[in-house]
Amino acid sequence: DDDDDDDDDGGGAGEDHVNWAEWFTAITSASKGRFRILNRETPWVAEYPNFLNDAEVDELIRISVQEGYRDEDEYPNHIRDVSVTNCDSIRCMTEPFINELYGRVSDTVGFAPNSFESMEFIHYGPGQHYRWHADEYSWKYPPKKVDPVAVLSGPRVLTMFFYLSDVTEGGETAFAGPDATGMTRRLAVTPRKGKMILWANMKDDWRVSEPAAVHSAIPVRKGQKIAATLWIHSSGFRIPELYAGRQCHARYN
């Protein structure tokens, strides 16, 4: 009903607006102290220090190595210098713990697993980094070329980031703050094995990107940083797979 388009009752991302203050307060309260808000102004960021135990971290690392890391080549090294692998093979997607983890994430944030992209595993060695960047753009002002699948699923409203190792020195996840350049650096999160952090990429009008959510992977100075990213969309990112069939999609080959 068009008459309801501008209503904002603090509901979920299926509506025009989501009240992130209320949403983050609700999910952290439901965790009974295990999940806490790190930043109560934009960007909204929360952390769950022991979301994964050591055995679960080891299992994710085993899966990532099994999939095989490659040098990231989408950006030049001065922008993003990292090794990556994606959990988009049928072998990875049918790993029991991957499905268990997706279910746990779904219970935590209230989004169905078909709103998740495939998990991306990342490995930073000494000197490697990812410069200031956003995980999503504004959907009210999209670029000329848009992925048709992404149109169906909406933007990456949330990013969930898992730390799979401690880092001896460096490797923080830094958030830019109000000027979106990193000059103010509103918040920096230290890597800790088993920790998960969650942040909102969009404003309360979830079709508009949040400039303060621009973030960077600070260069690792000593040690190794192993992590995993799970991007969460506003609606069914995986719905096309229900109709295409496994043999019709490249990642199942």
mmCIF file of C-alpha atoms in Angstrom:
data_model
loop_
_atom_site.group_PDB
_atom_site.id
_atom_site.type_symbol
_atom_site.label_atom_id
_atom_site.label_comp_id
_atom_site.label_asym_id
_atom_site.label_seq_id
_atom_site.Cartn_x
_atom_site.Cartn_y
_atom_site.Cartn_z
ATOM 1 C CA ASP A 1 0.000 0.000 0.000
ATOM 2 C CA ASP A 2 1.595 3.292 -1.135
ATOM 3 C CA ASP A 3 0.112 5.111 1.846
ATOM 4 C CA ASP A 4 2.513 3.214 4.130
ATOM 5 C CA ASP A 5 5.709 3.948 2.214
ATOM 6 C CA ASP A 6 6.956 6.612 4.622
ATOM 7 C CA ASP A 7 6.065 4.875 7.860
ATOM 8 C CA ASP A 8 8.983 4.250 10.207
ATOM 9 C CA ASP A 9 8.215 2.132 13.204
ATOM 10 C CA GLY A 10 11.749 0.885 13.862
ATOM 11 C CA GLY A 11 11.061 -2.350 12.041
ATOM 12 C CA GLY A 12 13.295 -4.573 9.958
ATOM 13 C CA ALA A 13 14.926 -4.041 6.598
ATOM 14 C CA GLY A 14 11.855 -5.341 4.787
ATOM 15 C CA GLU A 15 10.383 -1.863 5.394
ATOM 16 C CA ASP A 16 11.519 1.527 4.107
ATOM 17 C CA HIS A 17 13.388 2.340 7.305
ATOM 18 C CA VAL A 18 15.104 0.509 10.128
ATOM 19 C CA ASN A 19 15.937 2.177 13.417
ATOM 20 C CA TRP A 20 19.507 0.959 13.890
ATOM 21 C CA ALA A 21 19.680 2.290 17.445
ATOM 22 C CA GLU A 22 16.705 0.145 18.437
ATOM 23 C CA TRP A 23 17.845 -2.822 16.335
ATOM 24 C CA PHE A 24 21.378 -2.993 17.791
ATOM 25 C CA THR A 25 20.015 -2.467 21.297
ATOM 26 C CA ALA A 26 17.559 -5.341 20.815
ATOM 27 C CA ILE A 27 20.042 -7.906 19.494
ATOM 28 C CA THR A 28 22.678 -7.083 22.093
ATOM 29 C CA SER A 29 20.129 -7.214 24.911
ATOM 30 C CA ALA A 30 18.942 -10.628 23.712
ATOM 31 C CA SER A 31 22.499 -11.976 24.042
ATOM 32 C CA LYS A 32 22.496 -11.460 27.839
ATOM 33 C CA GLY A 33 25.779 -9.584 27.894
ATOM 34 C CA ARG A 34 27.727 -11.646 25.374
ATOM 35 C CA PHE A 35 27.202 -9.132 22.561
ATOM 36 C CA ARG A 36 27.915 -5.444 23.215
ATOM 37 C CA ILE A 37 27.652 -2.204 21.294
ATOM 38 C CA LEU A 38 31.046 -0.595 20.625
ATOM 39 C CA ASN A 39 29.806 2.627 19.085
ATOM 40 C CA ARG A 40 26.494 4.358 19.835
ATOM 41 C CA GLU A 41 26.816 6.858 17.016
ATOM 42 C CA THR A 42 27.376 6.241 13.329
ATOM 43 C CA PRO A 43 28.671 3.793 12.365
ATOM 44 C CA TRP A 44 26.712 1.330 14.496
ATOM 45 C CA VAL A 45 29.195 -1.408 15.484
ATOM 46 C CA ALA A 46 28.814 -4.269 17.965
ATOM 47 C CA GLU A 47 31.152 -7.060 19.045
ATOM 48 C CA TYR A 48 30.720 -10.579 20.368
ATOM 49 C CA PRO A 49 34.140 -11.466 21.887
ATOM 50 C CA ASN A 50 33.712 -15.272 21.960
ATOM 51 C CA PHE A 51 31.267 -15.993 19.172
ATOM 52 C CA LEU A 52 33.519 -18.875 18.025
ATOM 53 C CA ASN A 53 35.452 -21.242 20.267
ATOM 54 C CA ASP A 54 38.950 -22.469 19.397
ATOM 55 C CA ALA A 55 37.735 -25.716 17.804
ATOM 56 C CA GLU A 56 35.267 -23.809 15.624
ATOM 57 C CA VAL A 57 37.955 -21.361 14.531
ATOM 58 C CA ASP A 58 40.236 -24.265 13.645
ATOM 59 C CA GLU A 59 37.443 -25.831 11.605
ATOM 60 C CA LEU A 60 36.889 -22.627 9.616
ATOM 61 C CA ILE A 61 40.617 -22.347 8.950
ATOM 62 C CA ARG A 62 40.673 -25.979 7.772
ATOM 63 C CA ILE A 63 37.793 -25.290 5.397
ATOM 64 C CA SER A 64 39.439 -22.140 4.048
ATOM 65 C CA VAL A 65 42.737 -23.930 3.379
ATOM 66 C CA GLN A 66 40.830 -26.773 1.727
ATOM 67 C CA GLU A 67 39.204 -24.253 -0.633
ATOM 68 C CA GLY A 68 42.606 -22.757 -1.473
ATOM 69 C CA TYR A 69 43.686 -19.148 -1.043
ATOM 70 C CA ARG A 70 44.577 -16.968 -4.029
ATOM 71 C CA ASP A 71 45.997 -13.470 -4.338
ATOM 72 C CA GLU A 72 43.148 -10.962 -4.577
ATOM 73 C CA ASP A 73 43.287 -9.346 -8.025
ATOM 74 C CA GLU A 74 40.175 -7.153 -8.152
ATOM 75 C CA TYR A 75 42.150 -4.140 -6.898
ATOM 76 C CA PRO A 76 45.828 -3.163 -7.195
ATOM 77 C CA ASN A 77 47.996 -3.995 -4.183
ATOM 78 C CA HIS A 78 48.268 -0.401 -2.989
ATOM 79 C CA ILE A 79 44.501 -0.500 -2.383
ATOM 80 C CA ARG A 80 43.932 -4.104 -1.292
ATOM 81 C CA ASP A 81 46.762 -6.529 -0.643
ATOM 82 C CA VAL A 82 45.384 -9.822 0.685
ATOM 83 C CA SER A 83 44.845 -13.505 -0.100
ATOM 84 C CA VAL A 84 41.227 -14.657 -0.324
ATOM 85 C CA THR A 85 38.995 -17.645 -0.913
ATOM 86 C CA ASN A 86 35.219 -17.923 -1.048
ATOM 87 C CA CYS A 87 32.906 -20.551 0.369
ATOM 88 C CA ASP A 88 31.002 -20.874 -2.902
ATOM 89 C CA SER A 89 31.895 -24.394 -3.981
ATOM 90 C CA ILE A 90 29.385 -27.153 -3.320
ATOM 91 C CA ARG A 91 32.000 -28.826 -1.096
ATOM 92 C CA CYS A 92 32.282 -25.764 1.124
ATOM 93 C CA MET A 93 28.578 -24.924 1.175
ATOM 94 C CA THR A 94 27.737 -28.447 2.342
ATOM 95 C CA GLU A 95 30.295 -28.475 5.167
ATOM 96 C CA PRO A 96 28.315 -29.229 8.354
ATOM 97 C CA PHE A 97 29.876 -26.428 10.384
ATOM 98 C CA ILE A 98 29.263 -23.822 7.679
ATOM 99 C CA ASN A 99 25.557 -24.606 7.838
ATOM 100 C CA GLU A 100 25.617 -24.650 11.634
ATOM 101 C CA LEU A 101 27.333 -21.251 11.659
ATOM 102 C CA TYR A 102 24.862 -19.729 9.196
ATOM 103 C CA GLY A 103 22.053 -20.916 11.443
ATOM 104 C CA ARG A 104 23.695 -19.329 14.485
ATOM 105 C CA VAL A 105 24.164 -16.066 12.616
ATOM 106 C CA SER A 106 20.525 -16.149 11.523
ATOM 107 C CA ASP A 107 19.404 -16.636 15.128
ATOM 108 C CA THR A 108 21.624 -13.733 16.212
ATOM 109 C CA VAL A 109 20.546 -11.121 13.656
ATOM 110 C CA GLY A 110 17.083 -12.315 12.625
ATOM 111 C CA PHE A 111 17.838 -12.522 8.901
ATOM 112 C CA ALA A 112 17.263 -15.796 7.032
ATOM 113 C CA PRO A 113 20.391 -17.559 5.666
ATOM 114 C CA ASN A 114 19.183 -17.006 2.108
ATOM 115 C CA SER A 115 19.990 -13.320 2.695
ATOM 116 C CA PHE A 116 23.698 -14.164 3.188
ATOM 117 C CA GLU A 117 26.405 -14.076 0.564
ATOM 118 C CA SER A 118 28.919 -16.902 0.576
ATOM 119 C CA MET A 119 31.490 -16.412 3.301
ATOM 120 C CA GLU A 120 34.782 -14.892 2.171
ATOM 121 C CA PHE A 121 37.949 -16.019 3.966
ATOM 122 C CA ILE A 122 40.876 -13.587 4.030
ATOM 123 C CA HIS A 123 44.524 -13.860 5.018
ATOM 124 C CA TYR A 124 46.791 -10.876 5.637
ATOM 125 C CA GLY A 125 50.529 -11.282 6.129
ATOM 126 C CA PRO A 126 52.978 -8.605 7.318
ATOM 127 C CA GLY A 127 52.490 -5.344 5.431
ATOM 128 C CA GLN A 128 49.213 -6.410 3.839
ATOM 129 C CA HIS A 129 46.172 -4.198 4.156
ATOM 130 C CA TYR A 130 42.916 -2.905 2.644
ATOM 131 C CA ARG A 131 42.574 0.860 2.286
ATOM 132 C CA TRP A 132 39.470 2.871 3.206
ATOM 133 C CA HIS A 133 36.410 1.495 1.437
ATOM 134 C CA ALA A 134 32.667 1.005 1.777
ATOM 135 C CA ASP A 135 30.937 -2.383 1.619
ATOM 136 C CA GLU A 136 27.898 -0.908 -0.126
ATOM 137 C CA TYR A 137 26.731 2.112 -2.113
ATOM 138 C CA SER A 138 23.481 4.088 -1.956
ATOM 139 C CA TRP A 139 20.636 2.316 -3.695
ATOM 140 C CA LYS A 140 18.739 5.542 -4.227
ATOM 141 C CA TYR A 141 21.610 6.671 -6.459
ATOM 142 C CA PRO A 142 22.970 3.426 -7.967
ATOM 143 C CA PRO A 143 25.778 3.262 -10.530
ATOM 144 C CA LYS A 144 24.870 2.773 -14.176
ATOM 145 C CA LYS A 145 25.764 -0.918 -14.140
ATOM 146 C CA VAL A 146 23.965 -2.956 -11.469
ATOM 147 C CA ASP A 147 24.100 -6.718 -10.919
ATOM 148 C CA PRO A 148 20.538 -8.011 -11.625
ATOM 149 C CA VAL A 149 20.813 -10.546 -8.790
ATOM 150 C CA ALA A 150 21.733 -7.754 -6.395
ATOM 151 C CA VAL A 151 18.659 -5.777 -7.461
ATOM 152 C CA LEU A 152 16.469 -8.627 -6.211
ATOM 153 C CA SER A 153 18.294 -8.951 -2.895
ATOM 154 C CA GLY A 154 18.821 -5.309 -2.016
ATOM 155 C CA PRO A 155 22.003 -3.837 -0.539
ATOM 156 C CA ARG A 156 24.471 -5.305 1.913
ATOM 157 C CA VAL A 157 22.765 -3.788 4.922
ATOM 158 C CA LEU A 158 25.091 -5.497 7.427
ATOM 159 C CA THR A 159 28.616 -6.856 7.497
ATOM 160 C CA MET A 160 29.599 -9.586 9.959
ATOM 161 C CA PHE A 161 33.344 -10.075 10.412
ATOM 162 C CA PHE A 162 34.970 -13.023 12.199
ATOM 163 C CA TYR A 163 38.542 -12.919 13.523
ATOM 164 C CA LEU A 164 40.172 -16.332 13.168
ATOM 165 C CA SER A 165 43.534 -15.393 14.697
ATOM 166 C CA ASP A 166 45.203 -13.013 17.082
ATOM 167 C CA VAL A 167 47.593 -10.512 15.495
ATOM 168 C CA THR A 168 50.862 -9.681 17.227
ATOM 169 C CA GLU A 169 50.840 -6.076 16.018
ATOM 170 C CA GLY A 170 48.565 -4.114 13.685
ATOM 171 C CA GLY A 171 45.685 -5.522 11.653
ATOM 172 C CA GLU A 172 42.913 -3.526 13.340
ATOM 173 C CA THR A 173 39.582 -2.901 11.623
ATOM 174 C CA ALA A 174 39.242 0.888 11.630
ATOM 175 C CA PHE A 175 36.074 2.885 10.956
ATOM 176 C CA ALA A 176 36.357 6.301 9.407
ATOM 177 C CA GLY A 177 33.760 8.328 11.252
ATOM 178 C CA PRO A 178 31.820 11.319 9.970
ATOM 179 C CA ASP A 179 34.058 12.511 7.150
ATOM 180 C CA ALA A 180 34.381 9.046 5.519
ATOM 181 C CA THR A 181 38.070 9.649 4.769
ATOM 182 C CA GLY A 182 39.629 7.948 7.773
ATOM 183 C CA MET A 183 41.139 11.188 9.012
ATOM 184 C CA THR A 184 38.967 11.113 12.132
ATOM 185 C CA ARG A 185 39.123 7.336 12.699
ATOM 186 C CA ARG A 186 36.181 7.072 15.055
ATOM 187 C CA LEU A 187 36.820 3.468 16.096
ATOM 188 C CA ALA A 188 39.475 0.742 15.694
ATOM 189 C CA VAL A 189 38.788 -2.885 16.643
ATOM 190 C CA THR A 190 41.680 -5.125 17.698
ATOM 191 C CA PRO A 191 41.737 -8.646 16.200
ATOM 192 C CA ARG A 192 41.122 -11.401 18.732
ATOM 193 C CA LYS A 193 40.690 -15.058 17.841
ATOM 194 C CA GLY A 194 37.023 -16.062 18.036
ATOM 195 C CA LYS A 195 35.679 -12.487 18.101
ATOM 196 C CA MET A 196 32.879 -11.394 15.780
ATOM 197 C CA ILE A 197 31.967 -7.815 14.973
ATOM 198 C CA LEU A 198 28.868 -6.564 13.200
ATOM 199 C CA TRP A 199 28.193 -3.194 11.608
ATOM 200 C CA ALA A 200 25.510 -1.428 9.598
ATOM 201 C CA ASN A 201 26.519 -0.260 6.131
ATOM 202 C CA MET A 202 23.378 1.778 5.543
ATOM 203 C CA LYS A 203 21.547 4.646 7.195
ATOM 204 C CA ASP A 204 18.142 4.223 8.865
ATOM 205 C CA ASP A 205 16.794 4.614 5.345
ATOM 206 C CA TRP A 206 18.513 1.381 4.411
ATOM 207 C CA ARG A 207 18.744 2.288 0.729
ATOM 208 C CA VAL A 208 21.253 5.056 1.517
ATOM 209 C CA SER A 209 24.835 4.157 2.438
ATOM 210 C CA GLU A 210 26.295 5.320 5.746
ATOM 211 C CA PRO A 211 29.496 7.336 5.084
ATOM 212 C CA ALA A 212 30.765 6.714 8.609
ATOM 213 C CA ALA A 213 30.821 2.953 7.896
ATOM 214 C CA VAL A 214 33.754 3.403 5.527
ATOM 215 C CA HIS A 215 36.470 1.215 7.022
ATOM 216 C CA SER A 216 39.947 -0.177 6.445
ATOM 217 C CA ALA A 217 42.131 -3.116 7.380
ATOM 218 C CA ILE A 218 45.144 -1.496 9.041
ATOM 219 C CA PRO A 219 48.404 -3.085 7.816
ATOM 220 C CA VAL A 220 49.617 -6.099 9.760
ATOM 221 C CA ARG A 221 53.000 -5.212 11.260
ATOM 222 C CA LYS A 222 53.793 -8.500 13.011
ATOM 223 C CA GLY A 223 52.084 -11.873 12.732
ATOM 224 C CA GLN A 224 49.229 -13.079 10.524
ATOM 225 C CA LYS A 225 45.604 -11.998 10.325
ATOM 226 C CA ILE A 226 43.088 -14.651 9.298
ATOM 227 C CA ALA A 227 39.445 -13.639 9.141
ATOM 228 C CA ALA A 228 36.132 -14.234 7.404
ATOM 229 C CA THR A 229 33.443 -11.874 6.122
ATOM 230 C CA LEU A 230 29.724 -12.522 5.797
ATOM 231 C CA TRP A 231 27.652 -9.890 3.995
ATOM 232 C CA ILE A 232 23.954 -9.790 4.850
ATOM 233 C CA HIS A 233 21.419 -8.437 2.356
ATOM 234 C CA SER A 234 18.032 -6.912 3.009
ATOM 235 C CA SER A 235 16.227 -9.828 1.335
ATOM 236 C CA GLY A 236 16.785 -13.173 -0.372
ATOM 237 C CA PHE A 237 20.222 -13.029 -1.985
ATOM 238 C CA ARG A 238 20.043 -16.751 -2.793
ATOM 239 C CA ILE A 239 16.477 -16.914 -4.106
ATOM 240 C CA PRO A 240 17.624 -17.200 -7.786
ATOM 241 C CA GLU A 241 19.378 -20.469 -6.899
ATOM 242 C CA LEU A 242 16.017 -22.027 -6.040
ATOM 243 C CA TYR A 243 14.982 -21.678 -9.667
ATOM 244 C CA ALA A 244 18.259 -21.995 -11.589
ATOM 245 C CA GLY A 245 19.195 -25.468 -10.382
ATOM 246 C CA ARG A 246 22.626 -26.454 -9.168
ATOM 247 C CA GLN A 247 24.050 -27.513 -12.506
ATOM 248 C CA CYS A 248 23.106 -24.158 -14.065
ATOM 249 C CA HIS A 249 25.312 -22.057 -11.845
ATOM 250 C CA ALA A 250 29.075 -21.817 -12.312
ATOM 251 C CA ARG A 251 30.001 -22.182 -8.673
ATOM 252 C CA TYR A 252 28.496 -25.682 -8.555
ATOM 253 C CA ASN A 253 30.730 -26.982 -11.344
#
